[in-house]
Tab-separated table of C-alpha atoms in Angstrom:
chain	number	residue	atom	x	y	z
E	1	UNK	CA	0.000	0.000	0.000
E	2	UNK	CA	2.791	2.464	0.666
E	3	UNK	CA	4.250	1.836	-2.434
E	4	UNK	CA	0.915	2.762	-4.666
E	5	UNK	CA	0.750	5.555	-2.503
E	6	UNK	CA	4.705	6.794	-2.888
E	7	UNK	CA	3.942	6.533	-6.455
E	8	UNK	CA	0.855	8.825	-6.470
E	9	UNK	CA	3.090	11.013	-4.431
E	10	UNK	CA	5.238	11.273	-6.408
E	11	UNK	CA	3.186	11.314	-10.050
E	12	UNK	CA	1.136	14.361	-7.625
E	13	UNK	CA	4.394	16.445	-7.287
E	14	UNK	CA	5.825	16.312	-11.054
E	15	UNK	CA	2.903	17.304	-12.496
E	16	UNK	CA	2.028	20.120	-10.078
E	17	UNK	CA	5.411	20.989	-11.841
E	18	UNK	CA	3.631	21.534	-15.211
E	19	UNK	CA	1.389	24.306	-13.307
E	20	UNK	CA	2.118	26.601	-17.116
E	21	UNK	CA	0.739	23.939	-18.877
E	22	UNK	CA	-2.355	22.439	-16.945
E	23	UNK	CA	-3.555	26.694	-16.278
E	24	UNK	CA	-3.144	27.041	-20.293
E	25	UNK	CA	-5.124	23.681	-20.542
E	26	UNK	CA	-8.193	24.627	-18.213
E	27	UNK	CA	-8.099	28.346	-19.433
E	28	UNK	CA	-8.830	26.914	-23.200
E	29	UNK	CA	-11.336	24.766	-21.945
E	30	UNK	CA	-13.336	27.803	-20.997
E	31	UNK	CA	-12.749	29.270	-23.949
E	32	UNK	CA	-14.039	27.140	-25.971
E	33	UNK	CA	-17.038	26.411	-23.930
E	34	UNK	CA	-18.151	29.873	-24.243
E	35	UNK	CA	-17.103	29.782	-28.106
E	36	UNK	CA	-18.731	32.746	-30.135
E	37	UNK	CA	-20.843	33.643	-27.055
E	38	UNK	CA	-21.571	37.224	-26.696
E	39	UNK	CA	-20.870	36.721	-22.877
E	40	UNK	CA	-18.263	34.573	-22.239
E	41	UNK	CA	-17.379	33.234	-19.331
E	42	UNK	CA	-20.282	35.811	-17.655
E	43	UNK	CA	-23.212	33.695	-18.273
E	44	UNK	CA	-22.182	31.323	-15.031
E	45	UNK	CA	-22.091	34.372	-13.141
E	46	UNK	CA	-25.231	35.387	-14.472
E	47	UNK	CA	-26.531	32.194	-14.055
E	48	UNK	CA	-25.550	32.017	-10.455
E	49	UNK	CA	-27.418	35.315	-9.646
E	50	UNK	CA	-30.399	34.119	-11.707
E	51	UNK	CA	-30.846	30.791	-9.585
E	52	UNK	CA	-29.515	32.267	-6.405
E	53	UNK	CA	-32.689	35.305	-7.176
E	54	UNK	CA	-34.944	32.659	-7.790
E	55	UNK	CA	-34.748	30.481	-4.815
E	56	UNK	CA	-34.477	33.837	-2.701
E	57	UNK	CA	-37.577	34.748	-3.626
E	58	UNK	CA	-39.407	31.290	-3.485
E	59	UNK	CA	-37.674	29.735	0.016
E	60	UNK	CA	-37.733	33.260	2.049
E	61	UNK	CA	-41.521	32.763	2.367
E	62	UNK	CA	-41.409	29.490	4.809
E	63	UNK	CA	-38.238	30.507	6.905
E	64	UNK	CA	-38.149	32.658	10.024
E	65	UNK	CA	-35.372	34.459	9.096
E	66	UNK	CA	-34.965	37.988	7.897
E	67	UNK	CA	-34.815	38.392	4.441
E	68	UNK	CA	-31.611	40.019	4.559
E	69	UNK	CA	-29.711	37.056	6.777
E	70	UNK	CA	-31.226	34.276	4.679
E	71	UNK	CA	-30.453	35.519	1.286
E	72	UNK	CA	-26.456	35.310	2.525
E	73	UNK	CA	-27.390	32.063	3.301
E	74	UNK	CA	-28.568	30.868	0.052
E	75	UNK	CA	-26.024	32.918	-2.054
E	76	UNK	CA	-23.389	31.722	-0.007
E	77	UNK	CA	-24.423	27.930	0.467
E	78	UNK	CA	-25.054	27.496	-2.974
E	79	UNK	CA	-21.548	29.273	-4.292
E	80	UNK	CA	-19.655	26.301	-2.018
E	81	UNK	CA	-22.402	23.710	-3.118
E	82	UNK	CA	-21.718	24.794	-7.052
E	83	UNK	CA	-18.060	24.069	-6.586
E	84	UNK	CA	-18.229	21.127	-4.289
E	85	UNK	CA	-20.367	19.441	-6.942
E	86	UNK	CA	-18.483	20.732	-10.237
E	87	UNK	CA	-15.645	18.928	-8.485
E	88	UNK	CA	-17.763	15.671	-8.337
E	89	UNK	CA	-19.648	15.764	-11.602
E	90	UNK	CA	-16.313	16.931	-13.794
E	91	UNK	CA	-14.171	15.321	-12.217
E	92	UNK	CA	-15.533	12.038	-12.905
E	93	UNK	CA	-14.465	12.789	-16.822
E	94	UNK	CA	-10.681	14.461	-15.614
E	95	UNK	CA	-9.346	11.665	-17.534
E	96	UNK	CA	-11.783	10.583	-20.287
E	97	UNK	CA	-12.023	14.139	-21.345
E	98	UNK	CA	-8.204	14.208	-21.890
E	99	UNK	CA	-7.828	10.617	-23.672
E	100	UNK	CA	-6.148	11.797	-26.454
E	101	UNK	CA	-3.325	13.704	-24.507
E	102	UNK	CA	-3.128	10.954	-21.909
E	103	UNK	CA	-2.536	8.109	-24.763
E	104	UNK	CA	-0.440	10.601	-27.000
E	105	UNK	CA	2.123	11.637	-24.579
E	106	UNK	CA	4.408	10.806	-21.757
E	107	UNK	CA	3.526	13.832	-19.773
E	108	UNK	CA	2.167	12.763	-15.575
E	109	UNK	CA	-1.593	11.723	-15.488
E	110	UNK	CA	-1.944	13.798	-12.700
E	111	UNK	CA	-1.345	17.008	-15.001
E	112	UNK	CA	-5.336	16.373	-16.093
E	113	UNK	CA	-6.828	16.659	-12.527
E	114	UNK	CA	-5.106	20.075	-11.815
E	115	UNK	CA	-6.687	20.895	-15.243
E	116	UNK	CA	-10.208	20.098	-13.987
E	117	UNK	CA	-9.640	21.986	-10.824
E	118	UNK	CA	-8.122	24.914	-12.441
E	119	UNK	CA	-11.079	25.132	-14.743
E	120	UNK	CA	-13.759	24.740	-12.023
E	121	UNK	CA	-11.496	27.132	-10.304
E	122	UNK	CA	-11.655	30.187	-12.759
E	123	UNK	CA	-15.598	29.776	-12.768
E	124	UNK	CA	-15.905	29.958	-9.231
E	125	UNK	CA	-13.465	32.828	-8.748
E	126	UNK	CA	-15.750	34.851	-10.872
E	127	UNK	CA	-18.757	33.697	-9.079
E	128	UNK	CA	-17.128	34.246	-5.688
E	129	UNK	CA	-16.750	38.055	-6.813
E	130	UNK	CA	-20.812	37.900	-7.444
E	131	UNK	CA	-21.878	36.513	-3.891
E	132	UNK	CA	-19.403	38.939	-2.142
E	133	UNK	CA	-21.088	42.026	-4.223
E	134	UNK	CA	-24.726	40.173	-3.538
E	135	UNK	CA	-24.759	39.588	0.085
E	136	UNK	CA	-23.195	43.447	0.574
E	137	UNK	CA	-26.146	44.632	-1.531
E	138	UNK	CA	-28.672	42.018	0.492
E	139	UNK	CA	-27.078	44.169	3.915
E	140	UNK	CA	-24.744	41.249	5.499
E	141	UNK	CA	-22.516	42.642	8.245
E	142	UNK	CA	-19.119	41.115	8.652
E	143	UNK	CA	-17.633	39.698	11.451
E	144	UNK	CA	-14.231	38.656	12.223
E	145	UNK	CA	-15.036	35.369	12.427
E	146	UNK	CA	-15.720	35.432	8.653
E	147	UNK	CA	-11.967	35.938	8.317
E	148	UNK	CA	-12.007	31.724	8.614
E	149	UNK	CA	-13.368	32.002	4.864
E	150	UNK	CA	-9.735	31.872	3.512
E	151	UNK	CA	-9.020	28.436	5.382
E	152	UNK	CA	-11.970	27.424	4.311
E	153	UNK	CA	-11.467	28.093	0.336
E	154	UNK	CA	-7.765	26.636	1.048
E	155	UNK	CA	-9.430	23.105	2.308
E	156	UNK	CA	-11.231	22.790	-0.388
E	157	UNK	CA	-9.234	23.509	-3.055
E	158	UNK	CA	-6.764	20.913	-0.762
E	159	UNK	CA	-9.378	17.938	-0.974
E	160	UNK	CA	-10.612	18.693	-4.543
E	161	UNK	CA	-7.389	17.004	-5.623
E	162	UNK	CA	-7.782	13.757	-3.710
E	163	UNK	CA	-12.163	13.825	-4.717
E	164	UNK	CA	-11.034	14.410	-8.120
E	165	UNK	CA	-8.131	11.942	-8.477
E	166	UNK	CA	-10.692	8.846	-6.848
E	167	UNK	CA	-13.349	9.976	-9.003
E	168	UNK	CA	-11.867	9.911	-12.311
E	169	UNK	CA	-9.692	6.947	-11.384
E	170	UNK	CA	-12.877	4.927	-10.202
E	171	UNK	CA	-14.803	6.601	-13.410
E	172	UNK	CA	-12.461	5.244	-15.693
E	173	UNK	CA	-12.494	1.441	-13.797
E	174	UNK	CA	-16.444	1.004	-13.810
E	175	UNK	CA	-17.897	3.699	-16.622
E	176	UNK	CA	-20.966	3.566	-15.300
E	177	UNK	CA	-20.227	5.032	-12.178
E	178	UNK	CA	-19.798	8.606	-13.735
E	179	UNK	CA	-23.727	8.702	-14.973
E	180	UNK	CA	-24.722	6.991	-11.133
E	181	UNK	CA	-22.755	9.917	-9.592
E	182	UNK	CA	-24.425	12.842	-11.304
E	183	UNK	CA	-28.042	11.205	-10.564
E	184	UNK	CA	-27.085	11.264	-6.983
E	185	UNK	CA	-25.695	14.396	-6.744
E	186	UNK	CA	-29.178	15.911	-8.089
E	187	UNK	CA	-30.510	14.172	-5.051
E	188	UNK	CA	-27.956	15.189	-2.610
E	189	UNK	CA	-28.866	18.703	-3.542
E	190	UNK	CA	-32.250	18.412	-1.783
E	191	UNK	CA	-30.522	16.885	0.681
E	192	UNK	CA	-28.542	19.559	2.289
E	193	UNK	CA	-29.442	22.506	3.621
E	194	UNK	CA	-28.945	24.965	0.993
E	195	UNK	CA	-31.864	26.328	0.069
E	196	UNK	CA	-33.608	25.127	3.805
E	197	UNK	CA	-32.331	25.850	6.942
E	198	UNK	CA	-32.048	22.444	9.256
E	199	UNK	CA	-33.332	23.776	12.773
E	200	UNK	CA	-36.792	24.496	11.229
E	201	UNK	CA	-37.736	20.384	11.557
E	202	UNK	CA	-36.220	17.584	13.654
E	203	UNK	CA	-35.977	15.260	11.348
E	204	UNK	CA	-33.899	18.363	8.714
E	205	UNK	CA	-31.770	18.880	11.689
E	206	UNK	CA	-30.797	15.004	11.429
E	207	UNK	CA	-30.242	14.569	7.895
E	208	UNK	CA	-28.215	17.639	7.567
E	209	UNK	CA	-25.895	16.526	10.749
E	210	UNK	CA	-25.075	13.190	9.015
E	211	UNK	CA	-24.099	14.674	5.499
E	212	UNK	CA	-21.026	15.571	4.942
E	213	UNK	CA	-21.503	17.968	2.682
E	214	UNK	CA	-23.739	19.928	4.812
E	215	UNK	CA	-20.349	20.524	7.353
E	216	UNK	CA	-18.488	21.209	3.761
E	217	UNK	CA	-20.742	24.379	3.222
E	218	UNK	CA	-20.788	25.258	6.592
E	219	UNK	CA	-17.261	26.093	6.957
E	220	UNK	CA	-17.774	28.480	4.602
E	221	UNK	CA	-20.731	29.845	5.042
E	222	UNK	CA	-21.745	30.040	9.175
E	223	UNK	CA	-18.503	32.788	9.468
E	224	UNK	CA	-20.089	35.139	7.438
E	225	UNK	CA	-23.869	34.546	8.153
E	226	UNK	CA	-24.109	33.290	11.826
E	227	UNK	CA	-21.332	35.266	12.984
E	228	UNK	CA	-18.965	32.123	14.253
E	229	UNK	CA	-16.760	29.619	13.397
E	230	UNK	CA	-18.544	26.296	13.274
E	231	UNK	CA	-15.529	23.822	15.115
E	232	UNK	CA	-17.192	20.989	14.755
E	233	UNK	CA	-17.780	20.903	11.496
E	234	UNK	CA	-14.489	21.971	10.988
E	235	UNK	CA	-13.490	18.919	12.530
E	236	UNK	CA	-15.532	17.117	10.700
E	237	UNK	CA	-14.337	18.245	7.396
E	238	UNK	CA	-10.655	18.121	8.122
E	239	UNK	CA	-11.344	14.017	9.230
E	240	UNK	CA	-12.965	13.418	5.996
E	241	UNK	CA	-10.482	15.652	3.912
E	242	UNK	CA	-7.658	13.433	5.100
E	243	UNK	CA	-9.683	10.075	4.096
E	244	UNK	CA	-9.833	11.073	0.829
E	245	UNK	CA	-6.034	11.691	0.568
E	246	UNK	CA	-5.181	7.894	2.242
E	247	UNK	CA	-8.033	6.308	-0.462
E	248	UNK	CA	-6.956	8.461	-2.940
E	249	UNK	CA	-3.285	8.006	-3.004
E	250	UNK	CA	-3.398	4.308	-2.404
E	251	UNK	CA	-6.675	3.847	-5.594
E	252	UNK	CA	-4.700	6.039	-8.199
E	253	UNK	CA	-1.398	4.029	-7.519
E	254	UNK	CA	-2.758	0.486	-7.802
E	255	UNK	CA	-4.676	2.015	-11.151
E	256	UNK	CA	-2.189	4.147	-12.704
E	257	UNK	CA	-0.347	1.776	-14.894
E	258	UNK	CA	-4.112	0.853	-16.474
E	259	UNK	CA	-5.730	4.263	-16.908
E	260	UNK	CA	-4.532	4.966	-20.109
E	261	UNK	CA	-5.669	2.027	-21.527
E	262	UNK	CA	-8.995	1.804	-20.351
E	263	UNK	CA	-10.047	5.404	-21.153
């Protein structure tokens, strides 16, 4: 096992070497999937503000909560949710996506999840610059606890590369899997407490303790919008963060020799 995972290690650190090449990789990906749009790269932005508006409008009728505190909460919950789950849906195609450069040269695997992450990246950065100018418009206060955001974006940026390296890696073992992991994650979305806020019903408050992702977003969002830093969940987070690293290093090093011929 430590050997699979020394090579992973090691396959990790020479291509975060190629950091040029995989940023030039995932900015072209953008650019051509906004190819002869009049927006660009805008319309996920607007698309974010549009859904955010939306559910803002629909959900603030059946919560207690101002209008003010629980728009943060959706804008907020749903920009960590949109990148937690880009991470899971595209990274599931990391590899297949890149077959051709994977069988055609000699360059590290590992270059093609940075590429995924860099991409999902870019598009979040722009619509992290939209939720900071929506909740500020909405009236959210700031409190120094909300200073714990920049861990927080860190962490996940820091397990995106072990969810991403196990989900491509198991993608490309059992194709199936890819298709059963994006029907899920339309489920998961109900789920967690995004758009509903777990302490208005017992049995919420349960289902939202037990999923992980629910602790994911809450790192990020209870600084700003409840005004504290949520340990626990923290803790929670931090355990499952370095899960994914052991399962990760030890699944891509057992597979890496057969990846490029099963893709």
């Amino acid at each position: 096992m430590i050997k699979f995972a020394k090579l992973a290690v090691d396959e990790t650190i020479h291509g975060l070497r190629y950091r040029p090449l995989w940023l030039a990789l995932a900015w072209e990906d953008l650019r051509q999937r906004y190819r002869r749009t009049l927006l660009g790269a805008s319309w996920a932005v607007i698309s974010f503000a549009i859904f955010c508006g939306v559910k803002i409008a629909i959900f603030s009728q059946f919560t207690a909560r101002g209008t003010s505190n629980f728009s943060s909460y959706v804008i907020l919950g749903f920009f960590a949710w949109q990148f937690i789950a880009a991470i899971i849906t595209e990274g599931c195609s990391a590899f297949s996506s890149s077959r051709a450069y994977i069988r055609g040269s000699p360059l590290p695997i590992t270059i093609y999840i940075f590429q995924a992450i860099a991409r999902i990246s870019y598009l979040s950065a722009y619509c992290g610059v939209a939720a900071i100018v929506l909740i500020v418009i909405v009236g959210q206060r700031f409190e120094i606890s909300s200073l714990t955001v920049l861990p927080a974006v860190a962490l996940y940026l820091l397990t995106a590369f072990p969810a991403v390296m196990i989900l491509a890696t198991f993608s490309t073992l059992f194709p199936d899997a890819e298709q059963l992991i994006k029907t899920a994650m339309r489920m998961i979305f109900f789920l967690t407490p995004i758009v509903w806020v777990p302490g208005q019903n017992a049995f919420l408050s349960k289902v939202a303790a037990y999923n992980p992702f629910t602790h994911y977003i809450a790192v990020m969002r209870t600084p700003i919008v409840e005004g504290f830093v949520p340990w626990d969940s923290w803790a929670i987070v931090t355990a499952v963060s370095l899960g994914l690293w052991i399962v990760a290093l030890v699944a891509y090093g057992r597979s890496r020799d057969r990846i490029p011929f099963l893709i």
